[in-house]
Coordinates of C-alpha atoms in Angstrom, one line a residue:
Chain H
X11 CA -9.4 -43.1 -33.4
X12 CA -8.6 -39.8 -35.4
X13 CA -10.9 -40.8 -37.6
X14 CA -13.8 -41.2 -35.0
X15 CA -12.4 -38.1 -33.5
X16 CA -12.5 -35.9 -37.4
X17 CA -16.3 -37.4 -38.1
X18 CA -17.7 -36.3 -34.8
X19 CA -16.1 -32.8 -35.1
X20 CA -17.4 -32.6 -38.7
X21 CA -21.0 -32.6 -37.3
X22 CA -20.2 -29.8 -35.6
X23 CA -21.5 -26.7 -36.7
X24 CA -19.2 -24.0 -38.0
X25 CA -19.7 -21.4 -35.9
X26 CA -19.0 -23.8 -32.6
X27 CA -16.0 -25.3 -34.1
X28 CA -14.9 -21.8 -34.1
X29 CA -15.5 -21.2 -30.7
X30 CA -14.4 -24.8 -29.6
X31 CA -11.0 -23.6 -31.0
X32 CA -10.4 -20.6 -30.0
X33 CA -11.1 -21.7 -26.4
X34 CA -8.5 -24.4 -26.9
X35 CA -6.2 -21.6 -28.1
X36 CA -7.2 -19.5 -25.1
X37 CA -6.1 -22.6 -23.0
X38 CA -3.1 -23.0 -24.6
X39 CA -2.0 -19.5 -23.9
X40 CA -3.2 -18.7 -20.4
X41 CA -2.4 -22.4 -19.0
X42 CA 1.4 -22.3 -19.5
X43 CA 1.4 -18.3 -18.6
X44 CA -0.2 -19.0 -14.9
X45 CA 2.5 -21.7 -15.0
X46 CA 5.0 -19.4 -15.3
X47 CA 3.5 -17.1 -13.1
X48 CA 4.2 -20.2 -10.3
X49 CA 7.3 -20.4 -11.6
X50 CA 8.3 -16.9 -11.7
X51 CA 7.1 -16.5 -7.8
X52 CA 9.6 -19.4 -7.1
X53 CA 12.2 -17.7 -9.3
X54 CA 11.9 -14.5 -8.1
X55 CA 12.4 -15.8 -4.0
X56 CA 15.5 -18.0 -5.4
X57 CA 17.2 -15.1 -6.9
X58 CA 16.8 -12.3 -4.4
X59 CA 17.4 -15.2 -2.0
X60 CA 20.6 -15.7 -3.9
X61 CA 21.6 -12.5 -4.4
X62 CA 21.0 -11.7 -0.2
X63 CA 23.4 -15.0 -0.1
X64 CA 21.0 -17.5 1.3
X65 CA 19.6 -20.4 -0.3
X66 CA 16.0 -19.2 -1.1
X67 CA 12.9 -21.7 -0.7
X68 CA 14.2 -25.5 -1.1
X69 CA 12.3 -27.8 1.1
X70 CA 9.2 -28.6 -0.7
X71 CA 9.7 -31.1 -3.1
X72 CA 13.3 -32.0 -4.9
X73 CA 15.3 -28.5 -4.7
X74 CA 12.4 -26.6 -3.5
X75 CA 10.4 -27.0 -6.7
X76 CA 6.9 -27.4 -5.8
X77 CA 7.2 -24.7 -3.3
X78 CA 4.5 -22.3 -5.9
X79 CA 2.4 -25.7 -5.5
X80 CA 1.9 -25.8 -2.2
X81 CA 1.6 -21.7 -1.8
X82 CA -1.4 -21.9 -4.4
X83 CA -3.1 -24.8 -2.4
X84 CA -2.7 -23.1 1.3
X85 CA -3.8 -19.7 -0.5
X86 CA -7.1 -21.9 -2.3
X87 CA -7.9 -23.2 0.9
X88 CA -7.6 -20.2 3.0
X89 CA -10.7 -17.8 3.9
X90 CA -11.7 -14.7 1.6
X91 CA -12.4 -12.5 4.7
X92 CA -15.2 -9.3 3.3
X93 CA -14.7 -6.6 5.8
X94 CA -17.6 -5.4 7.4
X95 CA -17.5 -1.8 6.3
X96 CA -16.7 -2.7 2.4
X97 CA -18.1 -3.0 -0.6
X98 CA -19.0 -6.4 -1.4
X99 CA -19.8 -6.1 -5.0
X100 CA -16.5 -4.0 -6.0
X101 CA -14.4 -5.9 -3.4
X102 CA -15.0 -8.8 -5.5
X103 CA -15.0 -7.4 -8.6
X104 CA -11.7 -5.5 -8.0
X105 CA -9.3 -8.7 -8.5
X106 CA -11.3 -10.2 -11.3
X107 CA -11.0 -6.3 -13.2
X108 CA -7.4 -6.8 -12.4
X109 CA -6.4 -9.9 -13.5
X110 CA -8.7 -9.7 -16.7
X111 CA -6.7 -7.3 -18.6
X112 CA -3.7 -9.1 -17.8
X113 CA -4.3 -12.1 -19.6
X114 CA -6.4 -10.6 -22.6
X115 CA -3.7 -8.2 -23.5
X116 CA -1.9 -11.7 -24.6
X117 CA -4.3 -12.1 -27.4
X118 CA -2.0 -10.4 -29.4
X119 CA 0.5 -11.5 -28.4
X120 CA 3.0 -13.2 -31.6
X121 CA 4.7 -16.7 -30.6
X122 CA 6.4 -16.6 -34.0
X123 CA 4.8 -15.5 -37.4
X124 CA 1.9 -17.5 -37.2
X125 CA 1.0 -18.4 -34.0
X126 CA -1.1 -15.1 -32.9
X127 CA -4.6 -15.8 -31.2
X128 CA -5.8 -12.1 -32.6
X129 CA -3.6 -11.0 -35.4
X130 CA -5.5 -7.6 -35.1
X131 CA -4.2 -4.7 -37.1
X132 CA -4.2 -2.2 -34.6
X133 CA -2.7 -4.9 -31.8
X134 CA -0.2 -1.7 -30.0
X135 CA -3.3 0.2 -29.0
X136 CA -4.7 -2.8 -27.9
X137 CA -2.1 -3.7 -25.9
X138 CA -1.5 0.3 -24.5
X139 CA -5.4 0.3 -23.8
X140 CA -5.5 -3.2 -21.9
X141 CA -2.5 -2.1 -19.7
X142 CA -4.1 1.0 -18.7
X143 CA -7.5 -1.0 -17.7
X144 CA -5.4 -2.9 -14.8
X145 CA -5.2 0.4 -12.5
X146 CA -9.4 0.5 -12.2
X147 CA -8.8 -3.3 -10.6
X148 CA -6.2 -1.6 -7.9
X149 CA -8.0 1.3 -7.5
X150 CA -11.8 -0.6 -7.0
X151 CA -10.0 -2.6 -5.3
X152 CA -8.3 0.2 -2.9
X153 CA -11.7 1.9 -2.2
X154 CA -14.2 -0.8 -1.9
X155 CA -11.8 -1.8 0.9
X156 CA -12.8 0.8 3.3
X157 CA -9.3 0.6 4.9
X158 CA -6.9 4.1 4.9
X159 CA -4.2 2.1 3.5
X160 CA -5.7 0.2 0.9
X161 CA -6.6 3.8 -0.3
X162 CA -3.5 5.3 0.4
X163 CA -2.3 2.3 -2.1
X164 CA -4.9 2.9 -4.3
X165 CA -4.5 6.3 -4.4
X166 CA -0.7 6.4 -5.2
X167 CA -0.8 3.7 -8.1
X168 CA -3.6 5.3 -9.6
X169 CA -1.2 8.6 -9.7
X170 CA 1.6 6.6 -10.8
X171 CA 0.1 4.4 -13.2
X172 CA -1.2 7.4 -14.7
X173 CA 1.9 9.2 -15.1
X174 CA 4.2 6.1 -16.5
X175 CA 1.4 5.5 -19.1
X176 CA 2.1 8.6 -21.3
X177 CA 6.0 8.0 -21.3
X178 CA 4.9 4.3 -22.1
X179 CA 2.7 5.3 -24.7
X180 CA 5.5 7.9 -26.5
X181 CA 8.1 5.1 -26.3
X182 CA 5.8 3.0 -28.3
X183 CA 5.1 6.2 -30.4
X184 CA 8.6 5.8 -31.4
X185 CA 8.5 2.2 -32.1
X186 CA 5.5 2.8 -34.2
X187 CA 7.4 5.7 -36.4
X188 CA 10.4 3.5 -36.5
X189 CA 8.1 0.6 -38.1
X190 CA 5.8 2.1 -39.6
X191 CA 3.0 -0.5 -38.4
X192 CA 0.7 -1.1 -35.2
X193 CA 0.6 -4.7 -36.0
X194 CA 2.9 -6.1 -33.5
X195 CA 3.9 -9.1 -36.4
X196 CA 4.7 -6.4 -38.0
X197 CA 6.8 -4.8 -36.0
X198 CA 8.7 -7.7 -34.9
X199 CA 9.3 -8.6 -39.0
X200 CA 9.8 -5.4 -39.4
X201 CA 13.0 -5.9 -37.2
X202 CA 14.4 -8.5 -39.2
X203 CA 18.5 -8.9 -39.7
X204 CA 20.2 -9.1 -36.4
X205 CA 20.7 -8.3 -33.2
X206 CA 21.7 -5.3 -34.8
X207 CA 18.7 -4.4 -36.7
X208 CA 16.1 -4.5 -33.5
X209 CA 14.4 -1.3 -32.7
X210 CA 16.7 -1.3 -29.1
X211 CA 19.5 0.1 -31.0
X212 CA 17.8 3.6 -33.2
X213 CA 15.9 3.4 -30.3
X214 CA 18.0 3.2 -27.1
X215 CA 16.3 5.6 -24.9
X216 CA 12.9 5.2 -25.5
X217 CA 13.6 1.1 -25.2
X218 CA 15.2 1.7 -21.7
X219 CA 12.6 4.5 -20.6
X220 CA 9.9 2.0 -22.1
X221 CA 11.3 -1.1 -19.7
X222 CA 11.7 1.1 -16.5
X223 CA 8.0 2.6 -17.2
X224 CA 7.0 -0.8 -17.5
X225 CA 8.6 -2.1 -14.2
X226 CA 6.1 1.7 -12.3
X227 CA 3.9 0.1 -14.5
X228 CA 3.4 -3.3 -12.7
X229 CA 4.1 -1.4 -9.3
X230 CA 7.7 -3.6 -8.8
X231 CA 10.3 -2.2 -6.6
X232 CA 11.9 0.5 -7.3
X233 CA 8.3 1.7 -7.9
X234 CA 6.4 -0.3 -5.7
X235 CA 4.7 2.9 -3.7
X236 CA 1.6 1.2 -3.9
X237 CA 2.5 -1.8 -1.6
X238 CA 5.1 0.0 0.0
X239 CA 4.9 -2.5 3.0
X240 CA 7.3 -0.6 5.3
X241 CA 4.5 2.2 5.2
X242 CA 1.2 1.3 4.3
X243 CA 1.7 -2.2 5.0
X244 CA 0.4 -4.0 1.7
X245 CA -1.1 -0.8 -0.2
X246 CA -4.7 -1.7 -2.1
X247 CA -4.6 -5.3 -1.0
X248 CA -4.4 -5.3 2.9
X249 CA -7.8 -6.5 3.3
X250 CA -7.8 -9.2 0.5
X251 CA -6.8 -12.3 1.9
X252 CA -6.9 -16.3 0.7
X253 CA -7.8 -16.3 -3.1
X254 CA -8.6 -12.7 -3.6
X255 CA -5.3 -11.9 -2.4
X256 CA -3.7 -14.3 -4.5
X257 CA -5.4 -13.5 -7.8
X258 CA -4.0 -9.7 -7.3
X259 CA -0.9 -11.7 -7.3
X260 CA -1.1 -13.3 -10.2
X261 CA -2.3 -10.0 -12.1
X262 CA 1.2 -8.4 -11.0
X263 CA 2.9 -11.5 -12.2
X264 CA 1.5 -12.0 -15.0
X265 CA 1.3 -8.2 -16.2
X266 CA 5.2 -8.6 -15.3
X267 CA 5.5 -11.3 -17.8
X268 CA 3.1 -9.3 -20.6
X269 CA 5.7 -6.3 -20.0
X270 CA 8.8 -8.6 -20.3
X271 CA 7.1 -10.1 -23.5
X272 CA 6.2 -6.7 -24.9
X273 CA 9.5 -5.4 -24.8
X274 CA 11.4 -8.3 -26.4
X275 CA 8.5 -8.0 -28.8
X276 CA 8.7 -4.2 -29.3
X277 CA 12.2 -3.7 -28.8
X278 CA 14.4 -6.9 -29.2
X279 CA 13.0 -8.6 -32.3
X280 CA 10.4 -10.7 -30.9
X281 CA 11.1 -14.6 -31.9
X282 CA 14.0 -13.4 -34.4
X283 CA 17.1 -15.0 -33.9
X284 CA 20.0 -12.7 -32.9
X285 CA 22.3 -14.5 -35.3
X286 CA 20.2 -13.6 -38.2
X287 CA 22.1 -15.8 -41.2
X288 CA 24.2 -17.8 -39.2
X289 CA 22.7 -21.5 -40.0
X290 CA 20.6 -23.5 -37.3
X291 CA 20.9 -20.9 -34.3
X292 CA 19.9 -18.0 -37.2
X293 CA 16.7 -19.4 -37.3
X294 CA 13.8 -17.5 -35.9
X295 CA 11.7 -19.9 -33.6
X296 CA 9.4 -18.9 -29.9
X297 CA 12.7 -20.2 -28.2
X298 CA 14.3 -16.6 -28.5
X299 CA 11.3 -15.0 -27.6
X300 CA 10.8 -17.1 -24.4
X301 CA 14.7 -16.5 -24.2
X302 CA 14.1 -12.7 -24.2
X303 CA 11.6 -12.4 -21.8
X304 CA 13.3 -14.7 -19.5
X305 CA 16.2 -12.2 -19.6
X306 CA 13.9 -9.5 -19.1
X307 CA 11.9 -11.3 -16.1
X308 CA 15.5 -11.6 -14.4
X309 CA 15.8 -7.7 -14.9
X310 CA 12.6 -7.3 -12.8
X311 CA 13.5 -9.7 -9.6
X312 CA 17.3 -7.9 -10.5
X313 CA 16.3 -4.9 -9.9
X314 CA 14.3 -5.9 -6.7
X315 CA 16.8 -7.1 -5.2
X316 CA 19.1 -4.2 -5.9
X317 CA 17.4 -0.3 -5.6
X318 CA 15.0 1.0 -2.3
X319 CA 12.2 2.1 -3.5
X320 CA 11.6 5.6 -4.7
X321 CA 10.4 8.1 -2.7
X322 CA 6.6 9.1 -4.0
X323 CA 7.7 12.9 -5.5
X324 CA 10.9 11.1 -6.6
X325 CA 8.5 9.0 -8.8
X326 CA 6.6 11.7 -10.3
X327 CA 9.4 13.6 -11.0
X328 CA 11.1 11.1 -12.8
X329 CA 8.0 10.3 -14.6
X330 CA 6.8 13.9 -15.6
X331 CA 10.6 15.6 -15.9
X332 CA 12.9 12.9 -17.1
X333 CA 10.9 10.4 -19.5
X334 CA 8.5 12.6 -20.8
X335 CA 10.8 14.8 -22.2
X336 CA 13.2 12.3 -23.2
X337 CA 10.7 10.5 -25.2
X338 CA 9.4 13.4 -27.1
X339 CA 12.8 14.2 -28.2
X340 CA 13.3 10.9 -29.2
X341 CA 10.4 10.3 -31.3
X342 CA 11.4 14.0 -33.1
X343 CA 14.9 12.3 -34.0
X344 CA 13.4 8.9 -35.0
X345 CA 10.5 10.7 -37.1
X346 CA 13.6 13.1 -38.8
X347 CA 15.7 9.9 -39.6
X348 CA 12.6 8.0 -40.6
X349 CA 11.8 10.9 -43.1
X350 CA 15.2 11.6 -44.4
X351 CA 15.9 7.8 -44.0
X352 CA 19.5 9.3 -42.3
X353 CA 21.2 6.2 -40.6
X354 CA 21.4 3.1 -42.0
X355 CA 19.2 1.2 -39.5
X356 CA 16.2 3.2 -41.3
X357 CA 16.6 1.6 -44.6
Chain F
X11 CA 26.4 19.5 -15.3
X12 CA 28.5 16.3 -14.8
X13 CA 26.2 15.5 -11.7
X14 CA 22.9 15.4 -14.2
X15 CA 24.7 13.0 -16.9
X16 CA 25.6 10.6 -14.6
X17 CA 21.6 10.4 -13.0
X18 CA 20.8 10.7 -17.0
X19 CA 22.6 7.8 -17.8
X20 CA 22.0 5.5 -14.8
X21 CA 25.9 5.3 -13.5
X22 CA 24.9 4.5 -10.1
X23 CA 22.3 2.4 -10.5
X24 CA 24.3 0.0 -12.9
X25 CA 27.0 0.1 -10.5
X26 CA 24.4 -0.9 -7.6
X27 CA 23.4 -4.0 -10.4
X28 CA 27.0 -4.9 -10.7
X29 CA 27.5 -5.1 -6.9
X30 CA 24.5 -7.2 -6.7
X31 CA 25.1 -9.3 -9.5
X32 CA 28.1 -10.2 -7.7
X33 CA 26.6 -11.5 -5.0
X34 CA 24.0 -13.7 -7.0
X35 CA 27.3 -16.0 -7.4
X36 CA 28.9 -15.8 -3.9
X37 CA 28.7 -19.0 -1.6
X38 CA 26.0 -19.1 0.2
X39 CA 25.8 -18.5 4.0
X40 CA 22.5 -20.3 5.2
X41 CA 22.5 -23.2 7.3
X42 CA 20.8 -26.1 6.0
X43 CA 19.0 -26.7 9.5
X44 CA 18.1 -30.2 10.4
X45 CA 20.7 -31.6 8.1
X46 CA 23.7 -28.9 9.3
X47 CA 23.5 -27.0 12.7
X48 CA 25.1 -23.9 14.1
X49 CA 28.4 -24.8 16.2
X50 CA 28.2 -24.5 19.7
X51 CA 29.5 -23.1 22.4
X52 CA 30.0 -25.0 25.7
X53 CA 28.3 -22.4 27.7
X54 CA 25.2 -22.6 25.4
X55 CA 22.4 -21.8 27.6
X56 CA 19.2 -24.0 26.7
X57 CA 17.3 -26.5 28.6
X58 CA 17.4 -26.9 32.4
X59 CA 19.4 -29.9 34.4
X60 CA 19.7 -30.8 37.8
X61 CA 22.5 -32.5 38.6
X62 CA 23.5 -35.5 41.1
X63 CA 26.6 -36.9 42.3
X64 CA 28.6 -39.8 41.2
X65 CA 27.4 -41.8 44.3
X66 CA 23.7 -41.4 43.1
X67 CA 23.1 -38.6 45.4
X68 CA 21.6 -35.7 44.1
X69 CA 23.6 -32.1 44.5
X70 CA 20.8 -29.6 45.2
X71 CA 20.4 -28.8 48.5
X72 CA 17.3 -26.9 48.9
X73 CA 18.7 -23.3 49.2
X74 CA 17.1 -21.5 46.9
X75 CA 19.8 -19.3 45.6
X76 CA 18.8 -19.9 42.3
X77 CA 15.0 -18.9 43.3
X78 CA 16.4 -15.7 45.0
X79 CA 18.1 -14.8 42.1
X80 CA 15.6 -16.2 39.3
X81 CA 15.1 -12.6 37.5
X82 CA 11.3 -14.2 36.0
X83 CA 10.6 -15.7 38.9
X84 CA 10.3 -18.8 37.1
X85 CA 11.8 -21.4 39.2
X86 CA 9.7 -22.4 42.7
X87 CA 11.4 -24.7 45.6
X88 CA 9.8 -26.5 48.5
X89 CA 12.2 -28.0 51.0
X90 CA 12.3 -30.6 53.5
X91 CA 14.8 -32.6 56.2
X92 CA 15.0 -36.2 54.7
X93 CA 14.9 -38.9 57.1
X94 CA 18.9 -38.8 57.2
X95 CA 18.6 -35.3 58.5
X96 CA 20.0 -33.7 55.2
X97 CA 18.3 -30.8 53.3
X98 CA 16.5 -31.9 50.7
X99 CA 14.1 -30.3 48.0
X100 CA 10.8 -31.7 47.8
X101 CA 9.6 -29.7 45.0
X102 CA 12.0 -28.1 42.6
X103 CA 9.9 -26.7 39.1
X104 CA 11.2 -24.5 36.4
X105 CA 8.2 -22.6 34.1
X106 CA 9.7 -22.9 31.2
X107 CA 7.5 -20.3 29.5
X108 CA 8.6 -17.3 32.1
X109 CA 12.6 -18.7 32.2
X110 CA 14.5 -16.6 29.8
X111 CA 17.8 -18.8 30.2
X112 CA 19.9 -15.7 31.3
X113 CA 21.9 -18.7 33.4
X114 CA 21.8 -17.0 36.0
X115 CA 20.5 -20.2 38.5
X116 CA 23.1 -21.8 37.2
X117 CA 26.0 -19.3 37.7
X118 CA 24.4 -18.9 41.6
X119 CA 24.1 -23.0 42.5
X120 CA 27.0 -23.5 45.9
X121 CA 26.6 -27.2 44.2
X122 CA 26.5 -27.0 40.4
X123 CA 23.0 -28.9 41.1
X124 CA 20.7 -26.6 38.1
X125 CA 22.2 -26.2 34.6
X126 CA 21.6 -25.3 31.3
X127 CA 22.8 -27.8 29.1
X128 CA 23.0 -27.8 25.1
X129 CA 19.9 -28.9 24.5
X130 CA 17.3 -26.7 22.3
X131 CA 15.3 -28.5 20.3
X132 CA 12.4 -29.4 22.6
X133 CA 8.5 -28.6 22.5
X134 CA 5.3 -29.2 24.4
X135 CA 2.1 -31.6 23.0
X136 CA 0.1 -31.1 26.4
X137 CA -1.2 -28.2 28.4
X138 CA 0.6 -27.3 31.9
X139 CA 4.0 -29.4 30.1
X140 CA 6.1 -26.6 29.8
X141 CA 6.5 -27.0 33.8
X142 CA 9.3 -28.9 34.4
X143 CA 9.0 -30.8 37.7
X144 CA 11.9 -32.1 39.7
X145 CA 12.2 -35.8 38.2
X146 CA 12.1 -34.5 34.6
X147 CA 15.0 -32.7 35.6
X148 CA 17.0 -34.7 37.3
X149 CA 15.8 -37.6 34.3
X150 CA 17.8 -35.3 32.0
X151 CA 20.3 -34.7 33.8
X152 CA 21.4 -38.2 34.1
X153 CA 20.8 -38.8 30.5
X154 CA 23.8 -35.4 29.3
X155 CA 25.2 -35.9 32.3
X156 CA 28.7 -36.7 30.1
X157 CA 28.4 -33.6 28.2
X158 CA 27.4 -31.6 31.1
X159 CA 30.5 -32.7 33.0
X160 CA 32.7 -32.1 30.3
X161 CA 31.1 -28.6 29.6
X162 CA 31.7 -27.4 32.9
X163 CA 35.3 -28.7 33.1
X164 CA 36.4 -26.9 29.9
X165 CA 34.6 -23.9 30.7
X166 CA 36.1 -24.0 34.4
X167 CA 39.6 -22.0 34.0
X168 CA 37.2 -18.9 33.5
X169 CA 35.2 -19.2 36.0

C-alpha cells in the first residue's frame, strides 16, 4: 500500500510535490484553526453565559456541543442579501480581504522548533504587516455597504485600528531588542529557561500593553466601537448577512486566536515548558503553546464578560496617551539593559 | 497622583475580573425548561375555562359581565332562553390573540363560569384557531376541572 502510495508520488515532478505539500501543510493548519474558531464561538457563549450565571447554549447535541455545527449550517444556507445601493464588487471582496490576512499571518506561525510552514527570517514584520491588512477588509467592507452605520463602523475601527497598531508595533520593538531576532523561532528559543526567563517578565508593560492592543486590535469588548450594537447596531457588517456575515466572523475569531497565539509566542515562551528542567512536564512540546493560548483566549471572552465598552475618545486617549508613551519608555529601559546587559534576565 | 497609579496599574479593572471570576463558579440560576419548570402560583393566569356544575349543568348564564368588562374586547356572547326558560349562551368565543389574560372576566363572573386556569403551553397549527369557541371551552374545563376547583378554594380566603 505505502509502497504503491511512495512509487506513484516519485513520478511526481519536484516542483508539484512541493506544492502538493505545502497545500497539505496549509490544510493541516487552517482545518484545525476554523475548528477552533467553532469551538471558540461555543466557548465564548458558555463562559459569559457562566459568568451571567446561566447555563449557556446546551441543547444541540450532548451538552450543547454541536451548537457551532448547526450555527455554521443555518448561516451556509441562509441568503447573502447585496443591497441595492452597494457596491457589489467591494461588498464581496470586503470579507474575503478580511479573513485572508487572518489565516496567512499563521504561516509563521512555530508549533514547536520544527514545525513552521514559513520559517521566514523576518517572520515579526510579517506578522505586524498581515495584522494591519485586516482593517482594509472592515473598512471595504464598511463603505461598499452604502449604509450610515456600516460606515460609522468602518470609520471608527479604521481610527482605532490605526491607533493600536503603533503601540502594537513598539511592544514588539521591545521584544525584538530583548531578543535580538525577528525570527519568531528565535524569539521563542531565545526565551528558553523557565517561566522565569520569558520576555513577560523584563518586559511586563509592553507584554500587557501588547495583549490589550491586541484585544482594540480584533475590535473585542472593551474596544468593540466598531460593532458597538447598542449604537450603530452591528458597525461595518449590518448589511452582510448568511455567509458573508459569517466569514467576518470567522476573521474576528480567528484573528482572536492569531493574537492569543502571538502573545504566548512573543511573550510567554511559545511551546517552552514553564518547568524548564523538571523531567517529563520540563519538556517543551505544542501542548504548552495550545495551553497558552487557551489561557489567553479565556482572557478575551473574560474580559467580555466583565468591562462596558469604552467610550470612542476614551479609546484614543488610551491609545495615543497611555501606551504610546509607556512603550517608548519601555523599549529605552530594555535597549539600556540590553546594552549594559544590567539584570540578569539579559544574559 | 494616587488617582493616576491606580488607572496606571489597572486596580479597578482587575477588581471588576475578580468579581466576575467569581461568578464563573456560582450555581447557576437557569431553568432547564421542558425538563424543570417555573413554580406556580394558583392564581396563574393562562388559558381560558368555562366552567359547569357538578350536576352537568353549565354555570355561565349569559350576562356578559365578563364582555362588559373585557378591556381588549376579546371575548363576544350571544344569548338565548333554552327551552327550560333558563338563560343560556349560545355563543360564548374568546380571541385569544386580543385577550391579554389581565383576569379580569374571571374576577367579574356572578357564577365562576370563565377562568383562567394554569395552563400555558398551547399553540395554533390552523388559521382562525386562536378563536376559542364555546365547546372548546367548556371541553377544557371538564378536563382541569380538579385543579380548577382546588385553585379557587385555596385562593378563596382572599377573595
Amino acid at each position: 500500500m505505502i509502497d504503491a502510495f511512495l512509487s506513484v508520488w516519485n513520478i511526481v515532478p519536484e516542483s508539484l510535490q512541493w506544492l502538493i505539500l505545502t497545500m497539505l501543510k496549509i490544510v493541516a493548519i487552517v482545518a484545525p484553526l476554523m475548528l477552533s474558531v467553532a469551538y471558540l464561538t461555543f466557548a465564548e457563549r458558555k463562559i459569559i453565559g457562566y459568568i451571567q450565571v446561566r447555563t449557556g447554549p446546551n441543547r444541540v447535541g450532548p451538552k450543547g456541543w454541536l451548537q457551532p455545527i448547526a450555527d455554521a449550517v443555518k448561516l451556509i444556507f441562509k441568503e447573502i442579501v447585496i443591497p441595492n445601493g452597494a457596491n457589489k464588487f467591494l461588498f464581496i471582496i470586503g470579507p474575503i480581504l478580511a479573513i485572508a490576512p487572518a489565516l496567512a499571518a499563521w504561516a509563521v506561525i512555530p508549533f514547536n522548533e520544527y514545525w513552521i510552514l514559513a520559517d521566514v527570517n523576518a517572520g515579526l514584520l510579517y506578522v505586524l504587516a498581515l495584522t494591519s491588512v485586516g482593517v482594509y477588509g472592515v473598512i471595504i467592507a464598511g463603505w461598499a455597504s452604502n449604509s450610515q452605520y456600516a460606515f460609522l463602523g468602518a470609520m471608527r475601527t479604521a481610527a482605532q485600528i490605526i491607533s493600536y497598531e503603533i503601540a502594537m508595533g513598539f511592544a514588539l520593538v521591545g521584544v525584538l531588542v530583548a531578543s535580538g531576532s525577528l525570527n519568531l523561532r528565535e524569539i521563542v528559543l531565545a526565551q528558553e529557561g523557565g517561566v522565569l526567563h520569558w520576555f513577560w517578565l523584563p518586559l511586563f508593560p509592553l507584554f500587557v500593553i501588547y495583549f490589550i492592543s491586541g484585544v482594540a486590535e480584533t475590535n473585542r469588548a472593551p474596544f468593540d466601537v466598531s460593532e458597538g450594537e447598542s449604537e450603530i447596531v452591528a458597525g461595518f457588517h449590518v448589511e452582510y448577512s448568511g455567509m458573508a456575515f459569517a466569514i467576518f466572523f470567522l476573521a474576528e475569531y480567528a484573528n482572536m486566536i492569531l493574537i492569543a497565539a502571538l502573545t504566548a509566542i512573543m511573550f510567554c515562551g511559545g511551546w517552552l515548558s514553564p518547568f524548564s528542567g523538571v523531567p517529563v512536564i520540563g519538556e517543551p512540546s505544542l501542548f504548552w503553546l495550545l495551553a497558552k493560548i487557551s489561557f489567553f483566549l479565556f482572557l478575551f471572552l473574560w474580559f467580555r464578560a466583565t468591562f462596558p465598552r469604552y467610550r470612542y475618545d476614551q479609546i484614543m486617549r488610551l491609545g495615543w496617551k497611555v501606551f504610546i508613551p509607556i512603550t517608548i519608555v519601555w523599549i529605552l529601559v530594555v535597549g539600556l539593559a540590553v546594552v549594559y546587559q544590567l539584570p540578569w534576565w539579559f544574559d | 497622583m494616587f488617582k493616576y497609579f491606580n488607572s496606571l496599574f489597572l486596580w479597578e479593572l482587575l477588581k471588576g475580573l475578580r468579581l466576575t471570576s467569581r461568578y464563573l463558579f456560582k450555581k447557576k440560576f437557569t431553568i432547564l425548561y421542558p425538563e424543570n419548570k417555573a413554580p406556580q402560583s394558583p392564581r396563574f393566569r393562562g388559558l381560558h375555562a368555562l366552567r359547569r356544575y357538578s350536576n352537568g349543568e353549565e354555570r355561565c348564564i349569559s350576562c356578559k359581565l365578563c364582555e362588559a368588562v373585557c378591556p381588549a374586547l376579546a371575548i363576544t356572547i350571544e344569548g338565548t332562553t333554552r327551552d327550560d326558560g333558563s338563560r343560556r349562551t349560545s355563543k360564548y368565543e374568546i380571541d385569544l390573540f386580543k385577550c391579554i389574560y389581565c383576569g379580569f372576566c374571571e374576577e367579574s363572573c356572578p357564577v365562576d363560569s370563565i377562568v383562567l386556569t394554569r395552563i400555558y403551553e398551547y399553540h395554533f397549527e390552523e388559521r382562525g384557531s386562536h378563536i376559542m369557541t364555546k365547546d372548546r371551552l367548556l371541553e377544557i374545563g371538564e378536563k382541569h376541572e380538579n385543579e380548577i376547583a382546588a385553585d379557587r378554594t385555596q385562593d378563596a380566603p382572599y377573595r
